[in-house]
Coordinates of C-alpha atoms in Angstrom, one line a residue:
X300 CA 93.8 270.3 230.0
X301 CA 97.0 268.7 228.7
X302 CA 100.0 268.4 231.0
X303 CA 102.5 269.7 228.2
X304 CA 101.2 273.3 228.1
X305 CA 102.2 275.6 231.0
X306 CA 99.7 277.0 233.2
X307 CA 100.3 280.1 235.4
X308 CA 98.3 280.5 238.7
X309 CA 99.4 284.1 238.7
X310 CA 99.3 287.4 236.8
X311 CA 102.4 289.4 236.0
X312 CA 102.7 292.8 237.4
X313 CA 105.4 295.5 237.7
X314 CA 106.8 297.3 240.9
X315 CA 106.5 301.0 239.9
X316 CA 107.7 302.8 242.9
X317 CA 106.8 303.6 246.6
X318 CA 103.8 305.7 247.5
X319 CA 105.3 309.0 248.0
X320 CA 104.6 312.7 248.2
X321 CA 106.6 315.6 246.5
X322 CA 109.7 315.0 248.7
X323 CA 108.9 312.0 251.1
X324 CA 108.8 308.4 249.9
X325 CA 107.0 305.7 252.1
X326 CA 108.8 302.5 251.4
X327 CA 106.2 300.4 253.5
X328 CA 103.7 300.7 250.6
X329 CA 104.6 299.9 247.0
X330 CA 102.9 300.8 243.8
X331 CA 102.2 297.6 241.4
X332 CA 101.0 298.0 237.8
X333 CA 99.2 294.6 237.1
X334 CA 99.2 293.5 233.4
X335 CA 95.8 293.9 231.6
X336 CA 94.2 296.2 234.3
X337 CA 93.6 299.5 232.9
X338 CA 90.9 301.1 235.3
X339 CA 89.9 301.3 239.0
X340 CA 87.1 298.9 238.7
X341 CA 89.2 296.1 237.3
X342 CA 91.8 296.7 240.0
X343 CA 89.2 296.1 242.7
X344 CA 89.1 292.3 241.7
X345 CA 92.8 292.0 243.0
X346 CA 92.1 293.5 246.4
X347 CA 93.3 291.1 249.1
X348 CA 95.2 288.9 246.5
X349 CA 98.7 287.7 247.4
X350 CA 101.9 289.0 245.7
X351 CA 105.2 287.4 245.5
X352 CA 108.5 289.2 244.5
X353 CA 110.8 286.4 243.5
X354 CA 114.6 287.1 243.2
X355 CA 117.9 285.1 243.2
X356 CA 120.5 285.6 245.9
X357 CA 124.2 284.7 245.9
X358 CA 124.3 282.4 248.9
X359 CA 122.3 279.2 249.1
X360 CA 119.7 278.7 251.9
X361 CA 118.1 275.3 252.2
X362 CA 119.6 274.2 248.9
X363 CA 118.1 277.0 246.9
X364 CA 119.3 280.4 245.7
X365 CA 115.8 281.7 245.0
X366 CA 114.0 283.8 247.6
X367 CA 110.6 285.4 247.9
X368 CA 109.2 288.5 249.5
X369 CA 105.3 288.0 250.1
X370 CA 102.8 290.8 250.2
X371 CA 99.2 291.5 249.5
X372 CA 97.1 294.1 247.4
X373 CA 95.6 296.6 249.9
X374 CA 93.7 299.2 247.8
X375 CA 93.6 300.8 244.2
X376 CA 95.8 303.8 243.5
X377 CA 94.4 306.5 241.1
X378 CA 92.3 305.7 238.0
X379 CA 94.6 303.8 235.7
X380 CA 94.7 300.4 237.3
X381 CA 97.6 300.6 239.8
X382 CA 97.3 299.1 243.1
X383 CA 99.0 299.7 246.4
X384 CA 100.6 296.7 248.2
X385 CA 102.1 295.9 251.5
X386 CA 105.0 293.5 251.9
X387 CA 106.1 291.4 254.8
X388 CA 109.5 293.1 254.3
X389 CA 109.6 296.3 252.2
X390 CA 110.8 295.8 248.7
X391 CA 114.3 297.1 247.9
X392 CA 114.6 300.2 245.6
X393 CA 116.5 297.9 243.3
X394 CA 113.3 296.1 242.4
X395 CA 111.8 299.3 240.7
X396 CA 110.7 298.2 237.3
X397 CA 111.0 294.3 238.4
X398 CA 108.3 291.7 237.7
X399 CA 106.1 290.6 240.6
X400 CA 103.6 287.8 240.7
X401 CA 100.0 288.5 241.6
X402 CA 98.3 285.3 242.7
X403 CA 94.8 284.7 242.1
X404 CA 94.1 283.6 245.7
X405 CA 92.5 284.1 248.2
X406 CA 89.5 284.1 246.0
X407 CA 86.0 285.5 246.8
X408 CA 84.2 283.8 243.7

């Protein structure tokens, strides 16, 4: 592998929404659409994988304005490859539609 080409250790995903019913939202569980995953069987590969929501804040902490909220994939949601995820701190509603990083660890293969 050449050092010039970039190598991502994660797959991109999108924060769609919270798990919800008709009127009630449950912010402790988020729905994530992972790039390239289009059915429930493909989504099962990502169960237990770590997710990071990376964002920039205004104030510097420890010399960096970049912050991360960590979570993990808990189960599939529906038949179209969407997964449910729980985060250490609930994702803010402002992050709907934002990109998250789905890391390929811990690995079972």
